[in-house]
Amino acid sequence: MASRRIDPNTIRLSDWPQLDERVLTGEARTTFGQRRNAIEAYAGGSSLAQVYETWGIHRSTIKRLVRRALSAHPDGRPWGYRALVPHVHVQPYERIKAPQALVNGQAGNAGAFGQLLQRHRSLAQQLREELVARKVILQPGEKGRLLGLKAAAHRFEQSCRELGLGAGDYPLNQKWKGFRSLASTLRGWLQDDFDLAARAAGHRIKPASALRQLPERGSADAFDTVEFDAHKMDVRLKVVDNDPLGGEQSYEIERVWLLAIIDVATRCVLGYTMSLQRECSRFDTIETFKRAVTPAKVPELTLPGLRLLSTGGFVSQALEQTRHACWRQIRLDNARAHLAATSLDVVCEALGCTADFGPAYQPDDRPFIERFFGTVASTLSRRLPGAIPGKDAAQVMLKRLRDPTDSLRLLVTSHELEELLHLTVWNYHGTPHSGLGGFTPLEMMRRHVLGIGREAIRLRLIPKPLREHPELLHDPVLCRVHGNLGRGERPYITFYHVRYTSERLAKSSGLIGQRLRVHYDPSDLRRLWACTEDGHMLGDLFASGKWRDEPHSLQVRQQIFKAKRARELDFGPGDNPIEVFLTLRRKQAPKRRRAASDIAQVQRERQKAKPPPSVAENETVTPAQPPSPLAKGPVKGKALRITRGYTR
């Protein structure tokens, strides 16, 4: 059969992969050199006759070598100069003859297993699923050993019987039922596919963005792209509680989380939150968003020896232009707290930015926030007395907890850790950063905002209602208005087992039976903010009883009523539920770190609490308002007059 004609103009030697001919020796090196020179002369314009006269290679051999070089290599590139090496097989071996039965031997059936997989595609898919599902495991090592081959071979044999293959068909007519060919096929697939081999070995694979050295993960402008994540700090903390008798008791709390948002272009930390919960929730995520878009204040440090750098500071405190500024894009992982509908509504609707969700447990996809967490770990948490370094942190913690001589007096409290965290972030903004060319993060932010050495950026601010009422970041809850005109019961709503009302709501009897859109701050439930479904503002609603005076979060209230349902505590209308809850947790704290975390949470909320809503409301009362109708001082009893016809 006549060979196909090849146009020399279509041969692009610059695209051919090169070969180091120094690895070849003897006759193979000489043959390769003749073939290379002949191909280059033919591609340069020489005729086949001239090539034959000069290099002694026939025209049919030239055409065959060119076709071999232009064929596709398994790595995705053409074979190129690699196809000119003598005795190199460009195409894999394909068996044509039917396999023969070999009961006592193994020779004579080369390629029979591949022929079987080509004939039955379902068998090839089954073998690949064995690796993907990690039924066949690659044992770590230089070469690796496959575990679970016998069970995989048994399942493969059963599948062959289900396809109708009998005792006279391959591989059932072999002594080992094709076991060796199956093992070599699986190993060949693992050698050709790194992702599949890493999955079979159970190791984490770096994403493609990490292999490309993350060129597209950066950002040119400030407040364009930010990264958000949560980090569990490996440190032991304690809570110091004052019991009713005046003594101090120290208990070890459970764990602490650090949630932060960092600007990619300037490496400035826009907002951060410390959480004492067992796992981060959507409320912690939204609280971090709220702190990132609200102005920050200079931290008040009470620990001796702490000093704030003059070059440091918070972004919104150092640059007034950035107050209430928001970003364009935020990068998060696939944690459940980030994927919650409430978190997505805040990110996409309230703040008006886009969300870029990357894979969970992949630090290379969000390198800047992970690098900041590494800085916090090396400069803060690992230097504390209660640090838990190394990979065996959990074992070290259990060992220390079981040690009766282990003392808690050297551990820091959650309040002290929060002050140290404020100091760390403040000084981090004033420390030269190697990724910014020696500039500090705050200096780089000034250059972007003020236009020093570049064009100034345009900041996008959040709407004015969000600035005045940050609780609008949380999705509203629909609550029905209760009340009864016949019994003289004024309108009120119930929110998480507690009644709320206000002077305006108490007078709006027409709202009984309707639903209100209630916005709340999970960190302080003493006050709610409500409006009707039509959008009419009702203002603030205040909790009833002791719930209005004691600062408490949604988490604490949930824990209180959870313990009440479990009949662990009980309180009446005149009792302080927070104090009753603390009494219960003080009894459980010596044996349960979870109880100690609840005590630390209550202390933290009391330290950060604003004045009670009733006090703040009285301070805003103007003289034009009518005085309170409640009587003051001793009240004299008045005799009741009962008319005739009254029966008991």
XYZ file of C-alpha atoms in Angstrom:
648
model
C 0.000 0.000 0.000
C 1.325 3.434 -0.992
C 2.326 5.582 1.961
C 0.611 8.894 2.577
C 2.443 11.981 1.339
C 3.728 14.324 4.058
C 4.087 18.044 3.411
C 7.455 19.248 4.798
C 5.929 22.658 5.586
C 3.672 21.080 8.241
C 6.657 19.788 10.237
C 7.382 22.165 13.145
C 10.572 20.968 14.750
C 10.349 23.719 17.398
C 7.266 22.015 18.882
C 8.931 18.602 19.112
C 10.148 17.556 22.580
C 13.939 17.304 22.654
C 16.037 14.327 23.688
C 19.442 14.332 25.352
C 21.398 12.037 23.010
C 24.200 11.690 25.547
C 22.160 9.013 27.302
C 22.479 6.845 24.168
C 25.589 4.797 23.557
C 27.214 3.001 20.638
C 25.186 2.168 17.571
C 21.934 3.614 18.970
C 23.521 7.062 19.305
C 24.849 6.942 15.740
C 21.503 5.861 14.309
C 19.654 8.547 16.226
C 22.024 11.231 14.919
C 21.543 10.128 11.308
C 17.753 10.107 11.674
C 17.708 13.537 13.336
C 19.871 15.119 10.654
C 17.808 13.534 7.879
C 14.514 14.802 9.363
C 15.911 18.299 9.876
C 17.192 18.381 6.271
C 13.809 17.200 4.951
C 11.937 19.789 7.036
C 14.397 22.443 5.810
C 13.392 21.918 2.162
C 15.592 19.099 0.904
C 13.955 16.469 -1.290
C 13.713 12.826 -0.312
C 16.246 11.935 -2.992
C 18.766 14.433 -1.639
C 18.224 13.148 1.904
C 18.856 9.584 0.689
C 22.062 10.587 -1.091
C 23.373 12.515 1.911
C 22.352 10.355 4.876
C 21.500 7.015 3.286
C 17.968 6.804 4.710
C 15.246 5.610 2.332
C 12.219 7.809 1.596
C 9.794 5.300 3.115
C 11.812 5.318 6.345
C 11.709 9.136 6.439
C 7.914 9.150 6.107
C 7.551 6.447 8.754
C 9.776 8.357 11.209
C 7.842 11.582 10.659
C 4.516 9.834 11.313
C 5.948 8.292 14.483
C 7.220 11.678 15.677
C 3.861 13.353 15.028
C 1.855 10.737 16.940
C 0.552 11.596 20.429
C 2.573 10.654 23.508
C 0.777 9.627 26.744
C 1.961 12.903 28.330
C -0.196 14.895 25.865
C 2.663 16.120 23.646
C 3.885 14.665 20.334
C 6.614 12.056 20.437
C 9.019 14.356 18.585
C 12.688 13.428 18.685
C 11.924 10.672 21.200
C 10.394 8.606 18.357
C 13.741 8.579 16.488
C 15.449 6.381 19.102
C 15.909 2.804 17.779
C 13.682 0.054 19.203
C 11.222 2.501 20.863
C 7.557 1.429 20.677
C 5.342 4.374 19.859
C 2.085 2.400 19.979
C 1.273 0.011 22.839
C 0.999 -3.671 22.141
C -2.467 -4.829 21.063
C -3.233 -8.528 20.958
C -5.137 -9.853 17.967
C -5.072 -13.619 18.553
C -7.567 -15.127 21.009
C -6.015 -16.190 24.347
C -5.308 -19.835 24.935
C -5.962 -21.921 28.021
C -2.885 -22.295 30.189
C -3.430 -24.264 33.346
C 0.150 -25.144 34.242
C 2.017 -22.243 32.620
C 1.906 -18.469 32.253
C 3.483 -17.746 28.837
C 1.714 -17.133 25.545
C -1.088 -14.746 26.595
C 0.612 -11.345 26.389
C -1.986 -8.604 26.018
C -4.926 -10.902 26.765
C -6.000 -8.941 29.835
C -6.045 -5.643 27.935
C -8.002 -7.368 25.173
C -10.551 -8.463 27.799
C -10.948 -4.927 29.173
C -11.428 -3.493 25.678
C -14.123 -6.055 24.946
C -15.936 -5.477 28.270
C -15.756 -1.815 29.316
C -17.691 -2.480 32.511
C -14.798 -4.557 33.851
C -12.355 -1.696 33.275
C -14.726 0.708 35.038
C -15.028 -1.689 37.974
C -11.252 -1.895 38.381
C -10.913 1.886 38.316
C -13.623 2.177 40.974
C -11.576 -0.145 43.160
C -8.878 2.559 43.271
C -11.195 5.550 43.490
C -13.196 4.044 46.387
C -9.925 2.983 48.076
C -10.899 -0.670 48.152
C -7.412 -1.273 46.795
C -4.996 0.837 48.835
C -1.523 1.975 47.873
C 0.716 1.526 50.890
C 3.072 4.492 51.445
C 6.655 3.851 50.439
C 9.202 4.468 47.715
C 7.587 1.968 45.345
C 4.336 1.275 47.147
C 2.539 -1.967 47.781
C -1.055 -2.653 46.791
C -3.291 -3.915 49.587
C -6.668 -5.560 49.005
C -5.800 -7.242 45.695
C -7.223 -10.638 46.642
C -10.656 -9.224 47.442
C -10.583 -7.123 44.265
C -9.632 -10.177 42.188
C -12.500 -12.158 43.718
C -14.991 -9.395 42.844
C -13.516 -9.195 39.338
C -13.978 -12.942 38.874
C -17.603 -12.711 39.994
C -18.228 -9.915 37.496
C -16.737 -12.029 34.723
C -19.161 -14.845 35.536
C -22.080 -12.388 35.542
C -21.099 -11.288 32.015
C -21.456 -14.872 30.796
C -17.802 -15.929 30.731
C -17.410 -19.615 31.443
C -14.649 -21.974 32.466
C -13.277 -22.092 28.919
C -12.987 -18.310 28.545
C -10.187 -16.005 29.622
C -9.391 -15.290 32.473
C -11.325 -18.172 34.062
C -9.328 -20.709 32.011
C -6.061 -19.592 33.615
C -4.399 -21.052 36.653
C -4.368 -17.766 38.630
C -7.513 -16.358 36.969
C -5.553 -13.352 35.608
C -4.451 -12.194 39.070
C -0.964 -11.060 38.008
C -2.296 -9.175 34.987
C -4.884 -7.464 37.175
C -2.223 -6.320 39.628
C 0.077 -5.021 36.883
C -2.824 -3.183 35.233
C -3.764 -1.406 38.470
C -0.155 -0.482 39.136
C 0.218 0.859 35.597
C -2.841 3.075 36.052
C -1.415 4.445 39.293
C 1.909 5.228 37.650
C 0.219 7.115 34.795
C -2.274 9.091 36.956
C -0.838 10.944 39.953
C -4.240 12.089 41.253
C -5.508 8.526 41.243
C -2.357 7.286 43.005
C -2.615 9.979 45.686
C -6.280 9.131 46.247
C -5.465 5.424 46.575
C -2.737 6.314 49.070
C -5.144 8.538 51.045
C -3.017 11.686 50.817
C -4.141 15.231 50.165
C -3.493 16.494 46.651
C -2.438 20.070 46.096
C -4.815 21.902 43.759
C -3.763 23.042 40.326
C -3.562 26.638 41.549
C -0.849 25.647 44.028
C 1.148 23.866 41.319
C 0.996 27.057 39.240
C 2.466 29.008 42.194
C -0.830 30.883 42.607
C -0.343 33.651 40.018
C -4.066 34.406 39.817
C -4.792 34.357 43.563
C -3.413 37.831 44.169
C -5.211 41.140 43.838
C -4.051 44.514 42.527
C -6.335 46.782 44.576
C -7.271 47.011 48.225
C -10.833 46.059 49.211
C -11.135 44.080 45.983
C -10.584 40.507 47.216
C -10.491 39.250 50.790
C -10.069 35.797 52.331
C -11.962 34.453 55.334
C -11.383 31.352 57.420
C -11.501 29.984 60.978
C -8.516 28.647 62.908
C -8.571 26.526 66.055
C -5.825 27.774 68.335
C -3.807 25.004 69.972
C -3.624 26.561 73.409
C -4.974 25.713 76.846
C -7.004 28.445 78.546
C -8.591 28.854 81.954
C -11.406 30.880 83.437
C -11.128 32.517 86.871
C -14.539 32.671 88.511
C -15.507 34.399 91.737
C -17.870 32.185 93.691
C -20.651 33.625 95.922
C -18.436 33.247 99.010
C -15.766 35.550 97.568
C -13.159 32.950 96.634
C -11.541 32.460 93.261
C -11.871 29.205 91.366
C -9.922 28.319 88.221
C -11.282 25.933 85.592
C -9.884 24.909 82.228
C -12.128 25.747 79.277
C -12.628 23.650 76.173
C -11.224 25.413 73.092
C -10.965 28.736 71.303
C -11.435 29.671 67.634
C -10.031 32.641 65.734
C -12.035 33.900 62.743
C -10.450 36.568 60.538
C -10.846 38.422 57.234
C -7.663 39.575 55.468
C -7.271 41.859 52.468
C -5.261 40.124 49.740
C -3.623 43.199 48.191
C -2.407 44.830 51.429
C -2.385 41.877 53.915
C -4.401 44.000 56.370
C -6.738 42.184 58.761
C -10.085 43.937 58.311
C -11.915 42.086 61.088
C -11.484 39.210 63.506
C -13.492 37.418 66.190
C -12.625 35.030 68.999
C -15.162 32.277 69.708
C -15.281 29.981 72.731
C -17.760 27.525 71.247
C -17.006 23.907 70.496
C -17.523 24.517 66.755
C -17.857 27.739 64.790
C -21.395 28.695 63.871
C -22.942 30.950 61.266
C -23.384 33.610 63.947
C -19.612 33.742 64.472
C -19.135 34.084 60.721
C -21.582 36.978 60.455
C -20.110 38.614 63.579
C -16.711 38.650 61.839
C -18.290 40.258 58.751
C -19.909 42.878 60.985
C -16.650 43.773 62.706
C -14.914 44.069 59.331
C -17.343 46.729 58.067
C -17.766 48.704 61.321
C -15.202 51.156 62.768
C -12.666 49.738 65.208
C -11.396 51.393 68.384
C -8.020 51.531 70.038
C -7.766 48.494 72.351
C -7.595 49.057 76.086
C -4.762 46.946 77.479
C -4.703 46.050 81.169
C -1.850 43.526 81.195
C 1.506 44.965 82.299
C 4.315 45.089 79.748
C 2.151 45.317 76.622
C 2.982 48.113 74.198
C 1.277 49.156 70.986
C 3.604 50.056 68.115
C 3.301 53.622 66.886
C 3.415 52.369 63.285
C 0.604 49.879 63.833
C -3.128 50.213 64.141
C -6.435 49.011 62.757
C -7.473 49.940 59.240
C -10.713 51.740 60.080
C -9.081 53.489 63.041
C -6.033 54.722 61.098
C -7.872 55.654 57.868
C -11.290 57.232 58.364
C -12.056 56.776 54.652
C -12.234 53.019 55.120
C -14.960 53.101 57.771
C -17.949 51.041 56.587
C -16.003 50.053 53.431
C -16.803 46.683 51.876
C -14.985 44.377 49.480
C -15.925 43.068 46.031
C -15.110 39.358 46.413
C -14.577 37.069 49.381
C -12.953 33.646 49.337
C -14.232 30.984 51.725
C -14.040 27.235 52.066
C -16.916 24.766 52.088
C -17.425 24.751 55.852
C -21.042 24.371 56.947
C -21.007 27.689 58.786
C -20.030 29.411 55.524
C -22.537 27.533 53.371
C -25.482 28.332 55.653
C -28.276 30.263 53.982
C -27.901 33.108 56.497
C -24.194 33.515 55.774
C -24.763 33.474 52.025
C -27.501 36.098 52.307
C -25.171 38.390 54.229
C -22.320 37.917 51.754
C -24.308 38.163 48.528
C -27.253 40.422 49.374
C -26.607 42.602 52.416
C -22.950 43.361 51.634
C -23.358 43.071 47.867
C -20.189 41.058 47.177
C -19.534 37.774 45.418
C -18.424 34.562 47.140
C -15.657 32.299 45.813
C -16.038 28.926 47.535
C -12.948 26.773 47.421
C -12.329 23.260 48.735
C -12.284 22.659 52.492
C -9.016 21.671 54.188
C -7.047 23.079 51.216
C -4.818 25.847 52.659
C -3.083 26.373 49.306
C -6.303 27.725 47.805
C -6.457 30.518 50.437
C -2.764 31.117 51.132
C -2.905 34.623 52.637
C -5.293 33.933 55.513
C -3.537 30.643 56.257
C -0.192 32.434 56.345
C -1.641 34.964 58.807
C -2.846 32.132 61.038
C 0.674 30.710 60.900
C 2.042 34.078 62.022
C -0.395 34.185 64.946
C 0.575 30.642 65.928
C 4.325 31.365 65.841
C 4.223 34.774 67.527
C 1.391 34.280 70.020
C -0.226 30.918 70.728
C 2.955 28.790 70.708
C 4.679 31.175 73.112
C 2.001 30.933 75.781
C 2.496 28.617 78.797
C -0.483 26.497 77.748
C 0.601 25.979 74.131
C 0.192 22.503 72.641
C 2.857 22.218 69.891
C 3.458 19.373 67.490
C 1.296 16.887 65.650
C 0.373 14.970 68.807
C -1.488 17.908 70.346
C -4.540 15.869 71.342
C -2.436 13.190 73.075
C -0.413 15.823 74.934
C -3.620 17.513 76.086
C -5.071 14.258 77.407
C -1.820 13.458 79.177
C -1.796 16.846 80.898
C -5.428 16.576 81.889
C -4.839 13.188 83.502
C -1.791 14.428 85.382
C -2.934 15.244 88.967
C 0.114 17.482 89.515
C -0.631 19.683 86.501
C -1.418 23.216 87.653
C -3.635 25.802 85.956
C -2.064 28.822 87.581
C 0.301 29.461 84.646
C -2.419 29.404 82.021
C -3.863 32.620 80.621
C -7.543 33.479 80.708
C -9.749 34.125 77.706
C -9.796 37.858 78.526
C -5.989 37.961 78.600
C -5.806 36.061 75.313
C -8.161 38.561 73.712
C -5.954 41.459 74.801
C -2.894 39.657 73.430
C -4.762 39.082 70.178
C -5.592 42.804 69.904
C -1.928 43.600 70.456
C -0.807 41.028 67.877
C -3.052 42.354 65.109
C -2.205 45.986 65.919
C 1.564 45.347 65.792
C 1.216 43.045 62.749
C -0.109 46.011 60.745
C 2.986 48.014 61.725
C 5.600 45.326 60.963
C 7.367 45.247 57.553
C 5.994 42.427 55.384
C 8.257 40.461 53.039
C 5.385 39.903 50.601
C 4.853 43.682 50.270
C 8.402 44.644 49.371
C 9.297 45.765 52.898
C 6.199 47.928 53.415
C 3.977 47.375 56.416
C 0.374 46.312 55.721
C -0.909 49.657 57.005
C 1.531 51.596 54.787
C 0.414 49.594 51.766
C -3.222 50.295 52.631
C -2.462 54.047 52.793
C -0.840 53.904 49.365
C -3.944 52.274 47.906
C -6.503 54.486 49.647
C -4.707 57.839 49.417
C -3.175 57.231 45.971
C 0.499 57.448 46.980
C 2.601 56.345 44.008
C -0.449 54.944 42.243
C -4.040 55.750 41.440
C -6.344 55.938 44.465
C -9.005 53.249 44.723
C -12.734 53.898 44.881
C -14.246 52.556 48.078
C -17.707 51.049 48.183
C -19.508 51.740 51.467
C -22.317 49.683 52.958
C -25.820 51.257 53.017
C -26.687 53.701 55.769
C -29.321 51.463 57.455
C -26.652 48.803 57.997
C -24.357 51.356 59.618
C -27.013 52.444 62.108
C -28.425 48.948 62.743
C -25.720 46.273 62.313
C -28.209 43.636 63.466
C -29.784 43.907 59.996
C -26.938 41.700 58.770
C -28.745 38.738 60.300
C -31.753 37.321 58.529
C -35.025 38.445 60.180
C -37.260 36.045 62.100
C -41.035 36.160 61.730
C -42.759 36.295 65.120
C -46.518 36.404 65.685
C -47.976 39.086 67.957
C -49.926 37.646 70.889
C -52.448 39.356 73.107
C -56.112 39.349 74.144
C -58.332 42.414 74.317
C -61.036 40.568 76.251
C -58.632 39.693 79.069
C -56.764 42.986 78.902
C -53.539 41.300 77.737
C -51.347 43.770 75.861
C -49.609 42.767 72.590
C -46.240 41.041 72.841
C -44.066 38.544 70.942
C -42.159 35.486 72.105
C -38.578 35.068 70.942
C -36.636 32.025 72.126
C -38.949 31.399 75.114
C -38.854 35.033 76.358
C -41.522 37.723 75.949
C -40.654 41.027 74.253
C -42.685 44.202 74.001
C -42.384 47.980 73.939
C -44.544 50.957 74.759
C -45.452 51.371 71.099
C -46.233 47.699 70.545
C -48.262 47.507 73.751
C -50.574 50.249 72.386
C -50.944 48.692 68.909
C -53.814 46.304 69.546
C -54.463 46.086 65.796
C -51.241 44.076 65.387
C -52.557 41.142 67.451
C -52.460 38.052 65.263
C -50.110 39.586 62.702
C -46.442 38.720 62.187
C -43.445 40.985 62.703
C -40.037 40.889 61.064
C -37.651 40.714 64.018
C -33.922 41.476 63.711
C -31.635 40.496 66.565
C -28.016 40.585 67.640
C -26.936 37.065 68.703
C -24.363 38.520 71.094
C -26.986 40.505 73.095
C -30.641 39.451 73.226
C -31.814 42.075 75.701
C -33.116 44.173 72.836
C -34.694 43.322 69.470
C -35.505 45.522 66.490
C -38.826 44.882 64.735
C -40.951 46.097 61.871
C -44.226 44.971 60.338
C -44.448 42.884 57.198
C -45.414 46.081 55.347
C -42.127 47.708 56.380
C -43.430 50.044 59.117
C -40.810 50.493 61.842
C -41.751 49.580 65.398
C -38.326 50.286 66.876
C -36.787 48.405 69.771
C -38.487 45.603 71.679
C -37.231 44.826 75.193
C -37.105 41.518 77.013
C -39.236 41.001 80.105
C -38.114 40.403 83.658
C -34.488 39.737 84.498
C -33.725 38.953 80.864
C -33.629 42.712 80.183
C -31.039 43.493 82.878
C -28.555 40.644 82.364
C -26.454 40.695 79.163
C -26.555 37.307 77.490
C -26.115 35.854 74.020
C -28.230 33.480 72.008
C -25.872 30.639 72.833
C -26.213 31.196 76.580
C -30.011 31.355 76.379
C -30.110 28.135 74.378
C -27.910 26.417 76.957
C -30.164 27.671 79.783
C -33.376 26.293 78.317
C -31.612 23.112 77.262
C -30.643 22.518 80.864
C -34.163 23.407 81.961
C -35.666 20.839 79.601
C -33.221 18.285 80.995
C -34.439 19.243 84.503
C -30.947 20.250 85.579
C -32.074 23.698 86.756
C -35.267 25.554 87.523
C -35.999 29.230 88.057
C -39.116 31.248 88.778
C -40.344 34.604 87.440
C -38.383 36.580 90.051
C -35.145 34.607 89.793
C -32.138 35.644 87.745
C -31.772 32.867 85.136
C -28.158 33.787 84.351
C -27.090 33.418 87.991
C -28.989 30.134 88.305
C -27.219 28.918 85.170
C -23.814 29.980 86.543
C -24.488 28.110 89.784
C -25.138 24.944 87.814
C -22.023 25.379 85.676
C -19.843 26.029 88.739
C -20.783 22.613 90.052
C -19.976 20.956 86.704
C -16.832 22.934 85.798
C -14.305 20.838 87.824
C -15.174 17.789 85.702
C -16.460 19.281 82.446
C -14.478 21.768 80.366
C -17.633 22.499 78.421
C -19.190 23.952 81.583
C -16.089 26.091 82.161
C -16.415 27.446 78.619
C -19.983 28.543 79.402
C -18.742 30.418 82.485
C -16.070 32.145 80.399
C -18.686 33.043 77.787
C -20.948 34.698 80.387
C -18.013 36.646 81.844
C -16.987 37.811 78.371
C -20.508 39.015 77.586
C -20.764 40.919 80.859
C -17.443 42.685 80.253
C -18.456 43.818 76.761
C -22.062 44.643 77.621
C -23.479 48.094 77.102
C -25.817 49.704 79.693
C -29.144 47.878 80.110
C -31.782 48.854 77.547
C -33.993 50.373 80.233
C -31.179 52.677 81.411
C -30.296 53.743 77.886
C -33.948 54.395 77.154
C -34.345 56.609 80.237
C -31.281 58.604 79.259
C -32.820 59.526 75.913
C -36.138 60.687 77.382
C -36.700 64.404 76.794
C -38.576 66.706 79.236
C -41.421 67.027 76.716
C -42.346 63.381 77.213
C -44.971 62.536 79.850
C -43.709 61.127 83.138
C -43.912 57.450 83.877
C -47.354 56.385 85.145
C -45.819 54.008 87.695
C -46.165 55.152 91.328
C -43.073 55.679 93.452
C -42.687 55.225 97.188
C -45.165 53.493 99.537
C -48.636 52.860 98.156
C -51.751 53.006 100.430
C -54.308 50.292 99.900
C -57.783 51.212 98.610
C -60.988 49.434 99.612
C -62.806 47.684 96.794
C -66.565 48.130 96.370
C -68.377 45.026 95.164
C -71.805 45.653 93.592
C -74.815 43.444 94.139
C -75.286 40.343 92.087
C -71.628 39.351 92.283
C -71.168 35.638 92.960
C -68.021 33.703 93.626
